[in-house]
PDB file of C-alpha atoms in Angstrom:
ATOM      1  CA  MET Q   1      72.085  78.230 169.755  1.00 49.00           C
ATOM      2  CA  LYS Q   2      70.488  80.061 166.815  1.00 51.00           C
ATOM      3  CA  LYS Q   3      71.010  83.533 165.379  1.00 48.00           C
ATOM      4  CA  ASN Q   4      68.739  84.791 162.595  1.00 46.00           C
ATOM      5  CA  GLY Q   5      67.479  81.222 162.140  1.00 46.00           C
ATOM      6  CA  VAL Q   6      71.015  79.835 161.639  1.00 42.00           C
ATOM      7  CA  LYS Q   7      72.349  77.256 164.050  1.00 50.00           C
ATOM      8  CA  MET Q   8      75.623  78.441 165.579  1.00 49.00           C
ATOM      9  CA  LYS Q   9      78.294  76.166 167.012  1.00 56.00           C
ATOM     10  CA  LYS Q  10      78.928  76.851 170.694  1.00 71.00           C
ATOM     11  CA  LEU Q  11      82.592  77.161 171.572  1.00 82.00           C
ATOM     12  CA  LYS Q  12      84.067  75.307 174.523  1.00 79.00           C
ATOM     13  CA  LEU Q  13      86.279  77.828 176.278  1.00 86.00           C
ATOM     14  CA  ASP Q  14      88.900  77.115 178.904  1.00 76.00           C
ATOM     15  CA  SER Q  15      87.909  78.983 182.062  1.00 78.00           C
ATOM     16  CA  LYS Q  16      91.276  78.830 183.828  1.00 87.00           C
ATOM     17  CA  TRP Q  17      93.627  81.824 183.833  1.00 95.00           C
ATOM     18  CA  ASP Q  18      96.283  81.065 181.213  1.00 96.00           C
ATOM     19  CA  LYS Q  19      97.585  84.504 180.187  1.00 98.00           C
ATOM     20  CA  THR Q  20     101.226  85.529 179.903  1.00 97.00           C
ATOM     21  CA  PHE Q  21     100.576  88.260 182.495  1.00 98.00           C
ATOM     22  CA  LYS Q  22      98.999  88.476 185.957  1.00 97.00           C
ATOM     23  CA  LEU Q  23      95.475  89.701 186.634  1.00 98.00           C
ATOM     24  CA  ASP Q  24      95.509  92.977 188.547  1.00 98.00           C
ATOM     25  CA  GLU Q  25      93.296  93.118 191.638  1.00 97.00           C
ATOM     26  CA  SER Q  26      91.579  96.253 190.280  1.00 98.00           C
ATOM     27  CA  VAL Q  27      90.264  94.399 187.202  1.00 98.00           C
ATOM     28  CA  SER Q  28      87.654  91.668 186.789  1.00 97.00           C
ATOM     29  CA  HIS Q  29      87.829  89.138 183.932  1.00 98.00           C
ATOM     30  CA  LYS Q  30      85.457  86.826 182.093  1.00 97.00           C
ATOM     31  CA  LYS Q  31      85.315  84.904 178.818  1.00 97.00           C
ATOM     32  CA  VAL Q  32      82.749  86.018 176.223  1.00 98.00           C
ATOM     33  CA  THR Q  33      81.769  85.031 172.679  1.00 98.00           C
ATOM     34  CA  PHE Q  34      80.080  86.753 169.747  1.00 98.00           C
ATOM     35  CA  THR Q  35      79.435  85.865 166.119  1.00 98.00           C
ATOM     36  CA  ASN Q  36      80.548  87.744 163.016  1.00 98.00           C
ATOM     37  CA  HIS Q  37      78.595  88.171 159.774  1.00 98.00           C
ATOM     38  CA  PHE Q  38      80.279  85.116 158.270  1.00 98.00           C
ATOM     39  CA  GLY Q  39      78.769  82.959 161.020  1.00 98.00           C
ATOM     40  CA  ILE Q  40      82.079  82.427 162.820  1.00 98.00           C
ATOM     41  CA  THR Q  41      81.948  82.562 166.612  1.00 98.00           C
ATOM     42  CA  LEU Q  42      84.776  84.564 168.135  1.00 98.00           C
ATOM     43  CA  ALA Q  43      86.205  84.077 171.612  1.00 98.00           C
ATOM     44  CA  ALA Q  44      87.329  87.008 173.733  1.00 98.00           C
ATOM     45  CA  ASP Q  45      88.523  87.963 177.189  1.00 98.00           C
ATOM     46  CA  MET Q  46      86.591  90.853 178.735  1.00 98.00           C
ATOM     47  CA  TYR Q  47      88.288  93.071 181.302  1.00 98.00           C
ATOM     48  CA  THR Q  48      86.238  95.452 183.457  1.00 98.00           C
ATOM     49  CA  PRO Q  49      87.474  97.935 186.062  1.00 98.00           C
ATOM     50  CA  LYS Q  50      86.066  96.907 189.441  1.00 97.00           C
ATOM     51  CA  ASN Q  51      83.597  99.252 191.134  1.00 90.00           C
ATOM     52  CA  ALA Q  52      82.972 101.041 187.812  1.00 91.00           C
ATOM     53  CA  LYS Q  53      79.632 102.825 187.612  1.00 93.00           C
ATOM     54  CA  GLY Q  54      77.503 103.972 184.701  1.00 95.00           C
ATOM     55  CA  LYS Q  55      78.279 103.540 181.031  1.00 97.00           C
ATOM     56  CA  LEU Q  56      82.006 103.449 180.263  1.00 98.00           C
ATOM     57  CA  SER Q  57      84.133 103.948 177.170  1.00 98.00           C
ATOM     58  CA  ALA Q  58      85.158 100.638 175.611  1.00 98.00           C
ATOM     59  CA  ILE Q  59      88.141  99.363 173.650  1.00 98.00           C
ATOM     60  CA  GLU Q  60      88.595  96.187 171.638  1.00 98.00           C
ATOM     61  CA  VAL Q  61      92.079  94.828 170.966  1.00 98.00           C
ATOM     62  CA  CYS Q  62      93.325  92.271 168.438  1.00 98.00           C
ATOM     63  CA  ASP Q  63      96.568  90.350 168.331  1.00 94.00           C
ATOM     64  CA  PRO Q  64      99.788  90.689 166.430  1.00 96.00           C
ATOM     65  CA  PHE Q  65      99.669  88.572 163.263  1.00 95.00           C
ATOM     66  CA  GLY Q  66      99.731  84.959 164.458  1.00 96.00           C
ATOM     67  CA  ALA Q  67      99.421  85.664 168.196  1.00 97.00           C
ATOM     68  CA  VAL Q  68      96.524  84.980 170.573  1.00 98.00           C
ATOM     69  CA  LYS Q  69      94.564  87.027 173.092  1.00 98.00           C
ATOM     70  CA  GLU Q  70      96.490  85.504 175.989  1.00 98.00           C
ATOM     71  CA  GLN Q  71      99.615  87.340 174.817  1.00 98.00           C
ATOM     72  CA  SER Q  72     100.208  91.030 174.058  1.00 98.00           C
ATOM     73  CA  SER Q  73      96.672  91.959 172.954  1.00 98.00           C
ATOM     74  CA  GLY Q  74      95.351  90.687 176.271  1.00 98.00           C
ATOM     75  CA  LEU Q  75      98.013  92.657 178.100  1.00 98.00           C
ATOM     76  CA  TYR Q  76      96.955  95.844 176.267  1.00 98.00           C
ATOM     77  CA  ALA Q  77      93.295  95.187 177.093  1.00 98.00           C
ATOM     78  CA  HIS Q  78      94.151  94.465 180.727  1.00 98.00           C
ATOM     79  CA  GLU Q  79      96.208  97.668 181.058  1.00 98.00           C
ATOM     80  CA  MET Q  80      93.472  99.797 179.510  1.00 98.00           C
ATOM     81  CA  ALA Q  81      90.923  98.281 181.904  1.00 98.00           C
ATOM     82  CA  LYS Q  82      93.161  99.378 184.781  1.00 98.00           C
ATOM     83  CA  ARG Q  83      92.789 102.882 183.355  1.00 97.00           C
ATOM     84  CA  GLY Q  84      88.997 102.803 183.460  1.00 97.00           C
ATOM     85  CA  PHE Q  85      87.931 101.305 180.109  1.00 98.00           C
ATOM     86  CA  ILE Q  86      85.838  98.212 179.511  1.00 98.00           C
ATOM     87  CA  THR Q  87      87.934  96.145 177.117  1.00 98.00           C
ATOM     88  CA  ILE Q  88      87.942  92.918 175.163  1.00 98.00           C
ATOM     89  CA  ALA Q  89      90.859  91.107 173.572  1.00 98.00           C
ATOM     90  CA  PHE Q  90      89.659  88.656 170.920  1.00 98.00           C
ATOM     91  CA  ASP Q  91      91.112  85.890 168.812  1.00 98.00           C
ATOM     92  CA  PRO Q  92      90.469  86.463 165.087  1.00 98.00           C
ATOM     93  CA  SER Q  93      88.629  83.905 162.982  1.00 98.00           C
ATOM     94  CA  PHE Q  94      90.392  80.560 162.469  1.00 98.00           C
ATOM     95  CA  CYS Q  95      92.831  81.166 165.342  1.00 97.00           C
ATOM     96  CA  GLY Q  96      93.138  80.607 169.088  1.00 97.00           C
ATOM     97  CA  GLU Q  97      89.860  79.773 170.789  1.00 97.00           C
ATOM     98  CA  SER Q  98      87.753  81.357 168.027  1.00 98.00           C
ATOM     99  CA  GLY Q  99      85.840  79.277 165.518  1.00 98.00           C
ATOM    100  CA  GLY Q 100      86.326  78.836 161.798  1.00 97.00           C
ATOM    101  CA  ASN Q 101      87.605  75.986 159.688  1.00 94.00           C
ATOM    102  CA  VAL Q 102      90.080  75.407 158.053  1.00 93.00           C
ATOM    103  CA  ARG Q 103      92.302  76.430 160.994  1.00 95.00           C
ATOM    104  CA  TYR Q 104      95.182  78.911 160.863  1.00 96.00           C
ATOM    105  CA  MET Q 105      93.881  80.785 157.836  1.00 96.00           C
ATOM    106  CA  ASN Q 106      93.452  84.540 157.409  1.00 95.00           C
ATOM    107  CA  SER Q 107      91.445  86.883 155.222  1.00 95.00           C
ATOM    108  CA  PRO Q 108      91.575  90.705 155.007  1.00 94.00           C
ATOM    109  CA  ASP Q 109      87.798  90.759 154.561  1.00 95.00           C
ATOM    110  CA  ILE Q 110      86.865  88.314 157.314  1.00 97.00           C
ATOM    111  CA  ASN Q 111      89.399  89.735 159.754  1.00 97.00           C
ATOM    112  CA  THR Q 112      88.139  93.273 159.161  1.00 97.00           C
ATOM    113  CA  GLU Q 113      84.655  91.920 159.879  1.00 98.00           C
ATOM    114  CA  ASP Q 114      86.005  90.430 163.124  1.00 98.00           C
ATOM    115  CA  PHE Q 115      86.659  93.969 164.378  1.00 98.00           C
ATOM    116  CA  GLN Q 116      83.159  95.030 163.363  1.00 98.00           C
ATOM    117  CA  ALA Q 117      81.625  92.030 165.123  1.00 98.00           C
ATOM    118  CA  ALA Q 118      83.448  93.072 168.293  1.00 98.00           C
ATOM    119  CA  VAL Q 119      81.875  96.538 167.923  1.00 98.00           C
ATOM    120  CA  ASP Q 120      78.471  94.844 167.564  1.00 98.00           C
ATOM    121  CA  PHE Q 121      79.070  93.028 170.846  1.00 98.00           C
ATOM    122  CA  LEU Q 122      80.323  96.032 172.799  1.00 98.00           C
ATOM    123  CA  SER Q 123      77.574  98.320 171.479  1.00 98.00           C
ATOM    124  CA  VAL Q 124      74.841  96.392 173.284  1.00 98.00           C
ATOM    125  CA  GLN Q 125      76.559  95.864 176.635  1.00 98.00           C
ATOM    126  CA  PRO Q 126      74.582  97.636 179.390  1.00 97.00           C
ATOM    127  CA  ASN Q 127      77.716  99.197 180.908  1.00 97.00           C
ATOM    128  CA  VAL Q 128      79.190 100.486 177.610  1.00 98.00           C
ATOM    129  CA  ASP Q 129      78.584 103.878 176.001  1.00 98.00           C
ATOM    130  CA  PRO Q 130      78.058 102.895 172.317  1.00 98.00           C
ATOM    131  CA  GLU Q 131      79.225 106.341 171.217  1.00 98.00           C
ATOM    132  CA  LYS Q 132      82.622 105.802 172.867  1.00 98.00           C
ATOM    133  CA  ILE Q 133      84.066 102.643 171.337  1.00 98.00           C
ATOM    134  CA  GLY Q 134      87.667 102.504 170.152  1.00 98.00           C
ATOM    135  CA  ILE Q 135      89.913  99.778 168.729  1.00 98.00           C
ATOM    136  CA  ILE Q 136      93.577  98.835 169.025  1.00 98.00           C
ATOM    137  CA  GLY Q 137      95.288  96.667 166.418  1.00 98.00           C
ATOM    138  CA  ILE Q 138      98.815  95.375 166.961  1.00 98.00           C
ATOM    139  CA  CYS Q 139     101.318  94.431 164.245  1.00 96.00           C
ATOM    140  CA  GLY Q 140      99.457  92.904 161.266  1.00 95.00           C
ATOM    141  CA  TRP Q 141      96.138  93.591 162.925  1.00 96.00           C
ATOM    142  CA  GLY Q 142      97.045  97.268 163.150  1.00 96.00           C
ATOM    143  CA  ARG Q 143      96.425  97.425 159.431  1.00 93.00           C
ATOM    144  CA  MET Q 144      93.195  95.461 159.821  1.00 95.00           C
ATOM    145  CA  ALA Q 145      92.100  97.938 162.511  1.00 97.00           C
ATOM    146  CA  LEU Q 146      92.557 100.855 160.122  1.00 97.00           C
ATOM    147  CA  ASN Q 147      90.653  98.935 157.468  1.00 95.00           C
ATOM    148  CA  ALA Q 148      87.803  98.456 159.958  1.00 97.00           C
ATOM    149  CA  ALA Q 149      87.823 102.125 160.928  1.00 98.00           C
ATOM    150  CA  ALA Q 150      87.483 103.031 157.236  1.00 97.00           C
ATOM    151  CA  ILE Q 151      84.163 101.165 156.962  1.00 97.00           C
ATOM    152  CA  ASP Q 152      82.701 101.276 160.490  1.00 98.00           C
ATOM    153  CA  THR Q 153      81.583 104.750 161.589  1.00 98.00           C
ATOM    154  CA  ARG Q 154      80.788 103.425 165.079  1.00 98.00           C
ATOM    155  CA  ILE Q 155      84.538 103.258 165.768  1.00 98.00           C
ATOM    156  CA  LYS Q 156      85.378 106.616 167.329  1.00 98.00           C
ATOM    157  CA  ALA Q 157      89.123 106.167 167.828  1.00 98.00           C
ATOM    158  CA  THR Q 158      91.704 103.798 166.357  1.00 98.00           C
ATOM    159  CA  THR Q 159      95.262 102.996 167.396  1.00 98.00           C
ATOM    160  CA  ALA Q 160      97.671 100.941 165.289  1.00 97.00           C
ATOM    161  CA  ILE Q 161     100.699  99.659 167.231  1.00 97.00           C
ATOM    162  CA  THR Q 162     103.861  98.745 165.288  1.00 94.00           C
ATOM    163  CA  MET Q 163     101.688  98.401 162.217  1.00 94.00           C
ATOM    164  CA  TYR Q 164     102.375  95.815 159.532  1.00 93.00           C
ATOM    165  CA  ASP Q 165     100.705  95.768 156.137  1.00 93.00           C
ATOM    166  CA  MET Q 166     100.485  92.029 155.556  1.00 93.00           C
ATOM    167  CA  THR Q 167      99.083  92.469 152.045  1.00 94.00           C
ATOM    168  CA  ARG Q 168     102.125  94.553 151.094  1.00 94.00           C
ATOM    169  CA  VAL Q 169     104.530  91.973 152.526  1.00 94.00           C
ATOM    170  CA  ALA Q 170     102.694  89.163 150.751  1.00 94.00           C
ATOM    171  CA  SER Q 171     102.698  90.878 147.362  1.00 95.00           C
ATOM    172  CA  LYS Q 172     106.053  92.699 147.480  1.00 95.00           C
ATOM    173  CA  GLY Q 173     108.238  90.967 150.055  1.00 94.00           C
ATOM    174  CA  TYR Q 174     110.010  92.634 152.948  1.00 92.00           C
ATOM    175  CA  PHE Q 175     111.179  96.146 152.082  1.00 94.00           C
ATOM    176  CA  ASP Q 176     109.485  95.616 148.696  1.00 96.00           C
ATOM    177  CA  SER Q 177     112.406  93.398 147.668  1.00 96.00           C
ATOM    178  CA  ALA Q 178     110.209  91.127 145.507  1.00 96.00           C
ATOM    179  CA  ASP Q 179     107.954  93.716 143.905  1.00 96.00           C
ATOM    180  CA  SER Q 180     107.636  92.285 140.405  1.00 97.00           C
ATOM    181  CA  GLU Q 181     105.063  90.415 138.360  1.00 97.00           C
ATOM    182  CA  GLU Q 182     107.440  87.474 138.009  1.00 98.00           C
ATOM    183  CA  ALA Q 183     107.996  87.153 141.773  1.00 97.00           C
ATOM    184  CA  ARG Q 184     104.262  87.305 142.434  1.00 97.00           C
ATOM    185  CA  TYR Q 185     103.611  84.745 139.691  1.00 98.00           C
ATOM    186  CA  GLU Q 186     106.062  82.326 141.322  1.00 97.00           C
ATOM    187  CA  GLN Q 187     104.197  82.742 144.623  1.00 96.00           C
ATOM    188  CA  ARG Q 188     100.874  82.077 142.913  1.00 97.00           C
ATOM    189  CA  VAL Q 189     102.209  78.899 141.344  1.00 98.00           C
ATOM    190  CA  ALA Q 190     103.537  77.673 144.699  1.00 97.00           C
ATOM    191  CA  LEU Q 191     100.341  78.516 146.595  1.00 97.00           C
ATOM    192  CA  ASN Q 192      98.083  76.814 144.077  1.00 97.00           C
ATOM    193  CA  LYS Q 193     100.337  73.764 143.900  1.00 97.00           C
ATOM    194  CA  GLN Q 194      99.985  73.536 147.677  1.00 97.00           C
ATOM    195  CA  ARG Q 195      96.197  73.756 147.395  1.00 96.00           C
ATOM    196  CA  THR Q 196      96.194  70.768 145.032  1.00 97.00           C
ATOM    197  CA  GLU Q 197      98.421  68.784 147.379  1.00 97.00           C
ATOM    198  CA  ASP Q 198      96.238  69.641 150.380  1.00 96.00           C
ATOM    199  CA  TYR Q 199      93.095  68.577 148.564  1.00 97.00           C
ATOM    200  CA  LYS Q 200      94.718  65.353 147.385  1.00 97.00           C
ATOM    201  CA  ASN Q 201      96.005  64.530 150.879  1.00 96.00           C
ATOM    202  CA  LYS Q 202      92.755  65.576 152.601  1.00 95.00           C
ATOM    203  CA  THR Q 203      94.774  67.625 155.074  1.00 95.00           C
ATOM    204  CA  TYR Q 204      96.346  71.060 155.242  1.00 95.00           C
ATOM    205  CA  LYS Q 205     100.087  71.463 155.446  1.00 95.00           C
ATOM    206  CA  ASN Q 206     101.387  73.749 158.130  1.00 93.00           C
ATOM    207  CA  GLY Q 207     103.761  76.518 157.065  1.00 91.00           C
ATOM    208  CA  GLY Q 208     106.076  76.098 160.051  1.00 89.00           C
ATOM    209  CA  GLY Q 209     106.856  78.594 162.777  1.00 88.00           C
ATOM    210  CA  LEU Q 210     109.931  79.878 164.563  1.00 91.00           C
ATOM    211  CA  PRO Q 211     112.938  77.557 164.974  1.00 92.00           C
ATOM    212  CA  ASP Q 212     113.430  75.796 168.294  1.00 92.00           C
ATOM    213  CA  GLU Q 213     116.856  77.389 168.647  1.00 95.00           C
ATOM    214  CA  ARG Q 214     117.339  81.134 169.067  1.00 96.00           C
ATOM    215  CA  PRO Q 215     118.564  82.743 165.798  1.00 93.00           C
ATOM    216  CA  ALA Q 216     122.270  83.588 165.874  1.00 93.00           C
ATOM    217  CA  GLU Q 217     121.965  86.811 163.890  1.00 89.00           C
ATOM    218  CA  GLU Q 218     121.112  89.839 166.010  1.00 88.00           C
ATOM    219  CA  GLY Q 219     118.037  91.847 165.117  1.00 85.00           C
ATOM    220  CA  PHE Q 220     114.309  91.501 164.755  1.00 86.00           C
ATOM    221  CA  PHE Q 221     114.061  87.708 164.626  1.00 89.00           C
ATOM    222  CA  GLN Q 222     116.021  87.364 167.867  1.00 94.00           C
ATOM    223  CA  GLN Q 223     113.610  89.785 169.564  1.00 92.00           C
ATOM    224  CA  TYR Q 224     110.645  87.973 168.006  1.00 92.00           C
ATOM    225  CA  TRP Q 225     111.996  84.632 169.271  1.00 96.00           C
ATOM    226  CA  ASP Q 226     112.724  86.067 172.737  1.00 96.00           C
ATOM    227  CA  TYR Q 227     109.036  86.873 173.160  1.00 96.00           C
ATOM    228  CA  TYR Q 228     107.175  84.060 171.451  1.00 97.00           C
ATOM    229  CA  LYS Q 229     109.461  81.135 172.332  1.00 97.00           C
ATOM    230  CA  THR Q 230     110.305  81.954 175.958  1.00 96.00           C
ATOM    231  CA  GLU Q 231     108.340  82.013 179.209  1.00 95.00           C
ATOM    232  CA  ARG Q 232     107.809  85.747 178.727  1.00 96.00           C
ATOM    233  CA  GLY Q 233     105.354  85.304 175.863  1.00 97.00           C
ATOM    234  CA  TYR Q 234     104.944  81.632 174.913  1.00 97.00           C
ATOM    235  CA  HIS Q 235     101.411  80.273 174.660  1.00 97.00           C
ATOM    236  CA  PRO Q 236     100.378  76.807 173.405  1.00 96.00           C
ATOM    237  CA  ARG Q 237      97.607  78.195 171.137  1.00 96.00           C
ATOM    238  CA  SER Q 238      99.800  80.845 169.511  1.00 97.00           C
ATOM    239  CA  LEU Q 239     100.813  80.293 165.887  1.00 96.00           C
ATOM    240  CA  ASN Q 240     103.866  82.488 166.427  1.00 96.00           C
ATOM    241  CA  SER Q 241     104.935  80.367 169.394  1.00 96.00           C
ATOM    242  CA  ASN Q 242     104.367  77.067 167.625  1.00 95.00           C
ATOM    243  CA  MET Q 243     103.384  75.826 164.185  1.00 92.00           C
ATOM    244  CA  GLY Q 244     102.828  79.001 162.165  1.00 94.00           C
ATOM    245  CA  TRP Q 245     100.096  79.637 159.600  1.00 96.00           C
ATOM    246  CA  ASN Q 246      98.557  77.208 157.152  1.00 95.00           C
ATOM    247  CA  ALA Q 247     100.978  76.896 154.194  1.00 95.00           C
ATOM    248  CA  SER Q 248      98.357  78.219 151.754  1.00 95.00           C
ATOM    249  CA  ALA Q 249      97.118  81.013 154.064  1.00 94.00           C
ATOM    250  CA  GLY Q 250      98.800  83.747 152.022  1.00 92.00           C
ATOM    251  CA  THR Q 251      96.420  83.472 149.058  1.00 93.00           C
ATOM    252  CA  SER Q 252      94.002  86.225 150.049  1.00 92.00           C
ATOM    253  CA  LEU Q 253      96.794  88.499 151.287  1.00 94.00           C
ATOM    254  CA  LEU Q 254      98.549  88.215 147.938  1.00 94.00           C
ATOM    255  CA  ASN Q 255      95.369  89.030 146.042  1.00 93.00           C
ATOM    256  CA  ASN Q 256      94.099  92.018 148.057  1.00 89.00           C
ATOM    257  CA  LYS Q 257      95.195  95.476 149.148  1.00 85.00           C
ATOM    258  CA  LEU Q 258      94.268  97.033 152.472  1.00 82.00           C
ATOM    259  CA  LEU Q 259      93.721 100.721 153.237  1.00 85.00           C
ATOM    260  CA  ALA Q 260      91.951 101.727 150.039  1.00 87.00           C
ATOM    261  CA  TYR Q 261      89.768 104.264 151.887  1.00 92.00           C
ATOM    262  CA  THR Q 262      91.699 105.069 155.053  1.00 93.00           C
ATOM    263  CA  ASN Q 263      92.106 108.675 153.879  1.00 94.00           C
ATOM    264  CA  GLU Q 264      88.347 108.990 154.429  1.00 97.00           C
ATOM    265  CA  ILE Q 265      88.361 108.004 158.130  1.00 97.00           C
ATOM    266  CA  ARG Q 266      86.661 110.855 160.003  1.00 97.00           C
ATOM    267  CA  ASN Q 267      87.509 109.808 163.562  1.00 97.00           C
ATOM    268  CA  ALA Q 268      90.780 109.932 165.487  1.00 98.00           C
ATOM    269  CA  VAL Q 269      93.681 107.703 164.442  1.00 98.00           C
ATOM    270  CA  LEU Q 270      96.942 107.223 166.346  1.00 98.00           C
ATOM    271  CA  ILE Q 271      99.840 105.296 164.822  1.00 96.00           C
ATOM    272  CA  VAL Q 272     102.609 104.248 167.221  1.00 97.00           C
ATOM    273  CA  HIS Q 273     105.872 102.884 165.850  1.00 95.00           C
ATOM    274  CA  GLY Q 274     109.455 102.424 166.989  1.00 93.00           C
ATOM    275  CA  GLU Q 275     112.018 104.788 165.549  1.00 93.00           C
ATOM    276  CA  LYS Q 276     114.371 101.895 164.766  1.00 88.00           C
ATOM    277  CA  ALA Q 277     111.740  99.238 164.066  1.00 90.00           C
ATOM    278  CA  HIS Q 278     112.467  97.186 160.950  1.00 88.00           C
ATOM    279  CA  SER Q 279     108.786  97.541 159.977  1.00 91.00           C
ATOM    280  CA  ARG Q 280     108.690 101.320 160.126  1.00 92.00           C
ATOM    281  CA  TYR Q 281     108.766 101.572 156.322  1.00 92.00           C
ATOM    282  CA  PHE Q 282     105.106 100.483 156.232  1.00 91.00           C
TER     283      PHE Q 282
END
């Protein structure tokens, strides 16, 4: 397969239903792919309300940071399709069924582009109104969604659910507890030491995920574990359910800041957050 004269790698997608939720009889489902401007092919689940006629409003949804489209982002897309929208839930670059090597990496720039590539795809679907495309970003991808809305004027509405600013966490620590030049320098030393080791070993060390045993201390990590490590939300392709990110994946997050121009977004933005959520300070 070629696009603009460049040979693209075709993804092999699993066609069986493997979501953490059931498919409603009012919704049809299919797997789709599209390619972003970095040449990475993204995999997505498309949900369409049955018996829909004409051009519909469309919504694209992306995962919590480290999740996959078979988990909560897929559930959001599925629920919105039940309400009459054409939706897609996609895996970001380097994760899930999407392409990109090295695996389990992230990039504020590339992942913002992932949202824009999904808009590209939806804009040309015969049953989509290109003037009525919205996006939903969950957790860390809530911040990426706002970043996309700041650059892409085709996005007419944006919702950020329980939004995390991963660049702020990477550079300042939780609750800004490590907001100092010295703390950031120590992170840089550790990340670059890991890069050398990875290159020397010709492999990439995994950062590790959640523990196999449920945390004893009550709070966020128990709730996190109760979703990602139990039948309710576990998925074999999910970083949060299994191995976690690449150990050197934090490099670009530490060196960039999101939301530089979000004050210039001219279309609707909705931010939804829990009153007692530990991440509300973002």
